[in-house]
C-alpha positions as MATLAB code, in Angstrom:
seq = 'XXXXXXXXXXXXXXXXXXXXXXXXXXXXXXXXXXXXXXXXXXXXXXXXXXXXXXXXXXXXXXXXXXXXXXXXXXXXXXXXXXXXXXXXXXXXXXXXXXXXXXXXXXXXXXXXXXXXXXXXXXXXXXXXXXXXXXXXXXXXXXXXXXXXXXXXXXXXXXXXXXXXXXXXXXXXXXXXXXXXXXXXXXXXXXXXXXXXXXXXXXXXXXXXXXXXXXXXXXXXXXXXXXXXXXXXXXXXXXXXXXXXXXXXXXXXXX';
ca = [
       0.000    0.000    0.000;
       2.938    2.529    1.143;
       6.448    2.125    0.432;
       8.464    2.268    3.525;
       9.950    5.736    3.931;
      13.552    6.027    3.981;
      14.576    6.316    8.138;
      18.321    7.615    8.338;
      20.028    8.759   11.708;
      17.558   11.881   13.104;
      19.906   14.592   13.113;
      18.034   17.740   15.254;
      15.131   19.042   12.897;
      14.097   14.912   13.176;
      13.793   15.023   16.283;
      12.466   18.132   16.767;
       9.604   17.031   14.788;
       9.352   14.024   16.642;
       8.742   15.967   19.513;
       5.609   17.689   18.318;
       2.493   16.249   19.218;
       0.687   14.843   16.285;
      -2.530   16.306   14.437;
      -5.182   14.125   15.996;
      -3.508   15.296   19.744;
      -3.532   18.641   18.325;
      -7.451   17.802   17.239;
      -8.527   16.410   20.632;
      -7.277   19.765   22.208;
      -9.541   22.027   19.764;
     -12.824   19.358   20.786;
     -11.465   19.442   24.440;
     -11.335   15.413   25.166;
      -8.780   13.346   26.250;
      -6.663   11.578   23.214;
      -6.568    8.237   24.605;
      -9.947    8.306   25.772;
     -11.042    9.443   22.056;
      -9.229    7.103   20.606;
     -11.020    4.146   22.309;
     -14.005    5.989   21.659;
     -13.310    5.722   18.285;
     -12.643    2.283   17.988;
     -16.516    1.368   20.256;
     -19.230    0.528   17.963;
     -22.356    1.720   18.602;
     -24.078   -0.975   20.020;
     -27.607   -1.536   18.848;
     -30.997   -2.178   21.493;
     -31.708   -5.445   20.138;
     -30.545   -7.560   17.820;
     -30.788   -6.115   14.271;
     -32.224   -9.219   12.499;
     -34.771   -8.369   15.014;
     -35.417   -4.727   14.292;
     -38.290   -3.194   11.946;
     -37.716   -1.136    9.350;
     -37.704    1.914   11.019;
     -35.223    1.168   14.109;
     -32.841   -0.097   11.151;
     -33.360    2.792    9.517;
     -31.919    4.878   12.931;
     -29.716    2.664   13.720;
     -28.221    3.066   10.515;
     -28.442    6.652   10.646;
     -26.772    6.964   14.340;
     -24.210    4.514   12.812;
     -23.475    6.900    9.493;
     -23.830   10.458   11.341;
     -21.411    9.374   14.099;
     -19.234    8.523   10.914;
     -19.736   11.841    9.112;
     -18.988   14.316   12.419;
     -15.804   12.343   12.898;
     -14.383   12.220    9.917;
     -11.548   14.252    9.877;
     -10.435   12.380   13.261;
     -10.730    9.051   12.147;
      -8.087   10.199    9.108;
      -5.644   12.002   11.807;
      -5.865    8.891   14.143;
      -4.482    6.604   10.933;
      -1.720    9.068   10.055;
      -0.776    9.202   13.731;
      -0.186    5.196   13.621;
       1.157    5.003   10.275;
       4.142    3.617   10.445;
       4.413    4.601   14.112;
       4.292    8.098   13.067;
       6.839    8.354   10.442;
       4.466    9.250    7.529;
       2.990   11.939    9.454;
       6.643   13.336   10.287;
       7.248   13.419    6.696;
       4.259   14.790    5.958;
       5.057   17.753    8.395;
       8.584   18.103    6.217;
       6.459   17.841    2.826;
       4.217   20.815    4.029;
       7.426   22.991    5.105;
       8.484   22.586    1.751;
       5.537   23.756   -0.817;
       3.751   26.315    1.878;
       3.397   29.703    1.502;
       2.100   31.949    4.184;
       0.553   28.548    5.996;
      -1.316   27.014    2.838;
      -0.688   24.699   -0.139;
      -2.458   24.563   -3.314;
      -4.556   21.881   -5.146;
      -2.058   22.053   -7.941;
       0.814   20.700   -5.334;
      -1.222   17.851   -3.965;
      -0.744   14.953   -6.456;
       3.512   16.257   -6.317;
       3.490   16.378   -2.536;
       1.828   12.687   -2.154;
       4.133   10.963   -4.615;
       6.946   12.541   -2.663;
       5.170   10.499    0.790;
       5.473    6.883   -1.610;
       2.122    7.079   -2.754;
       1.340    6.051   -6.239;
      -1.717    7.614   -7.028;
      -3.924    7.665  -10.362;
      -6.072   10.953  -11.542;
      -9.299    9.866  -10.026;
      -7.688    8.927   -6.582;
      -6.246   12.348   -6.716;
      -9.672   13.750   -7.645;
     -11.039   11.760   -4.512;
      -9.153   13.084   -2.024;
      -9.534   16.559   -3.348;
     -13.333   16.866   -3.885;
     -13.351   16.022    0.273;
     -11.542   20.016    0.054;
     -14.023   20.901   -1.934;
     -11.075   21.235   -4.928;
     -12.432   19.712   -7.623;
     -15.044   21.087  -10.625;
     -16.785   18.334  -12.183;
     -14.498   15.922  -13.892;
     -11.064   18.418  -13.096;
      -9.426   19.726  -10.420;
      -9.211   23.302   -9.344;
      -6.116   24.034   -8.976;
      -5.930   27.260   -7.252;
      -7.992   25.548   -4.150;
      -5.940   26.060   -1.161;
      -5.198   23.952    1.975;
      -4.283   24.425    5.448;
      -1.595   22.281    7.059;
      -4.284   20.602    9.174;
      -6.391   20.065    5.764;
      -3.489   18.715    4.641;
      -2.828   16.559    7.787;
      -6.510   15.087    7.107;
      -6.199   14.272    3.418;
      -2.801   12.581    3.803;
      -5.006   10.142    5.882;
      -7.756    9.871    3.852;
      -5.300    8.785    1.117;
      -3.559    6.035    3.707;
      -7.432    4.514    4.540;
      -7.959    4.589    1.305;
      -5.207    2.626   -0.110;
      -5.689    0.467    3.217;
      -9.467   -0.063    1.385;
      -7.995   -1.975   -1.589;
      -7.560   -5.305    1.078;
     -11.237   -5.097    0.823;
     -12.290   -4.308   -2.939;
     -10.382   -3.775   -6.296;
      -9.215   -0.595   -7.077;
     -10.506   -0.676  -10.461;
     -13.655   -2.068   -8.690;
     -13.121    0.997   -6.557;
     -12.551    3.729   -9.394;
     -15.533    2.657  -11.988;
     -17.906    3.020   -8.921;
     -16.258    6.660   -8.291;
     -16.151    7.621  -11.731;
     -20.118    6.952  -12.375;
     -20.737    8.837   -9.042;
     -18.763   11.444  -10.798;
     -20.641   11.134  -14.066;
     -24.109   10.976  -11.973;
     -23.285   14.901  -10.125;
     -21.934   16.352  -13.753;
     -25.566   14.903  -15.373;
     -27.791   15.894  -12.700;
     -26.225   17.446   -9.968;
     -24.666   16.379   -6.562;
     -25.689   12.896   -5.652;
     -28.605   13.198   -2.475;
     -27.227   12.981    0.773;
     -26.857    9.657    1.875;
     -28.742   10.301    5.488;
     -31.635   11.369    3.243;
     -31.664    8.288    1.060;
     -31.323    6.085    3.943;
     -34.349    7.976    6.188;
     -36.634    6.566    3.157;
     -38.242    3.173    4.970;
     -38.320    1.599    1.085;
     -34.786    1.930    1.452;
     -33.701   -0.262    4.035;
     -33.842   -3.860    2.908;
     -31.831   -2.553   -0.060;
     -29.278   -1.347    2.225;
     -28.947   -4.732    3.430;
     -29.279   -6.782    0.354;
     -26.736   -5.131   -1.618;
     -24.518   -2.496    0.172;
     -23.587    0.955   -0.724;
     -22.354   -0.131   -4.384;
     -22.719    2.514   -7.167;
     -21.649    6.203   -5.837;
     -22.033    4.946   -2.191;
     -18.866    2.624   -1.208;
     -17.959    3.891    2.312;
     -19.727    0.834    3.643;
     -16.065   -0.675    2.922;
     -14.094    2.337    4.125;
     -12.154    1.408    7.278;
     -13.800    3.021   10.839;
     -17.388    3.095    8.761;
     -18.505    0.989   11.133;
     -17.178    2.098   14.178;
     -15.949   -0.756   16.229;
     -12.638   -2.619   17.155;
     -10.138   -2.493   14.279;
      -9.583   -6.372   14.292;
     -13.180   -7.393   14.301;
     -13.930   -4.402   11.645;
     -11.306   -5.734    9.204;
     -13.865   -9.061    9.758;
     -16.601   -7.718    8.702;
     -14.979   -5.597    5.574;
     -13.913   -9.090    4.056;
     -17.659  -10.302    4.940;
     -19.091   -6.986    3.417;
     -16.729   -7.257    0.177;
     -17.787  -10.767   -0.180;
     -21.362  -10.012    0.104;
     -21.127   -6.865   -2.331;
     -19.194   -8.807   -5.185;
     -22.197  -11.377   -4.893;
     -24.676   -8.968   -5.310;
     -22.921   -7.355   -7.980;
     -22.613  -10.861   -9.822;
     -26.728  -11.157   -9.383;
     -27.047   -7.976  -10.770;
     -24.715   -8.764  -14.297;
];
């Protein structure tokens, strides 16, 4: 997924960078909680009532919804707590250095992303890139716009969207991965952004075919890592079970 990053003798800007408290600390201090306690937090499911093959329609439906806004309010911690453990902090450290470099007056631009990521050992095709930038709100349509600009925390967060997302690819083909993207893509340039997802879900009619076939089409983050909110070992389970059950469906379907 990442290339191990080179790790010669610190000399003193090394370690001074190793000193600094990472991005998701940094984070936990602007939402006022304790970092280890968030990070546990993090990794708790949200534990249904009842059993859900037991549950009607409608307490699906919120379940499903706690489940998904939980996952949308912490997004941008979830990415900072996988850059923090990255290879034990290294890519963030590099990441830090990578920023230093192409910043002026505290910001990058779109146009340096794709550069700056390569430079981190990513290897990265046009719609990944366009991926990670449409979370900045940098992208028009099918193209990037280049003159977008990013803080060093946005930064921070989309170098760890890029790591879960590579991380992803144990659970579904990339190419699998980028058609899916692309017709979302294709679907907001035809008719406009794709409906919220909380909307679609709040529709009763809607929940069996949640279950039945997934979030396939423009909706994959059923097999994002963290999407479901519990322990990292048993949520690397249920991504193999989900990608199993998705490719099935997807057979059916062709």
């Amino acid at each position: 997924v990442l290339l191990p990053l080179s790790s010669p003798t610190p000399g003193s800007a090394d370690r001074r960078l190793m000193a600094l408290e990472s991005a998701f600390v940094e984070l936990c201090k602007q939402r006022n909680v304790i970092p280890e306690e968030w990070r546990k937090s993090l990794a708790t499911p949200i534990l249904a009532d009842k059993c859900m093959l037991d549950m009607t329609d409608e307490e699906l439906i919120e379940h499903q919804k706690r489940v998904k806004e939980r996952a949308e309010n912490t997004k941008e911690d979830r990415a900072l707590l996988v850059l923090e453990r990255t290879q034990d902090g290294r890519l963030e450290r590099q990441a830090v250095k990578g920023f230093q470099q192409h910043a002026s007056d505290g910001k990058i631009t779109a146009s340096k992303v794709a550069e700056m990521l390569e430079a981190l050992r990513y290897e990265l095709t046009n719609t990944e890139v366009h991926y990670l930038l449409a979370k900045f709100d940098a992208t028009q349509g099918y193209d990037m716009a280049p003159d977008t600009e990013l803080t060093q925390q946005q930064w921070f967060w989309l170098v760890g969207e890029c790591q879960i997302l590579k991380e992803s690819y144990r659970h579904i083909k990339p190419e699998v991965w980028e058609a899916d993207y692309k017709k979302r893509i294709q679907q907001e340039v035809d008719y406009g952004k794709v409906e919220d997802e909380l909307h679609v879900a709040s529709q009763p009619e809607k929940a069996g075919w949640w279950w039945r076939i997934g979030e396939t089409g423009s909706r994959m983050s059923v097999l994002q890592p963290f999407a479901w909110g519990m322990q990292p070992e048993k949520e690397d389970k249920l991504l193999k079970e989900m990608a199993l059950f998705l490719d099935a469906a997807n057979q059916e379907k062709s």
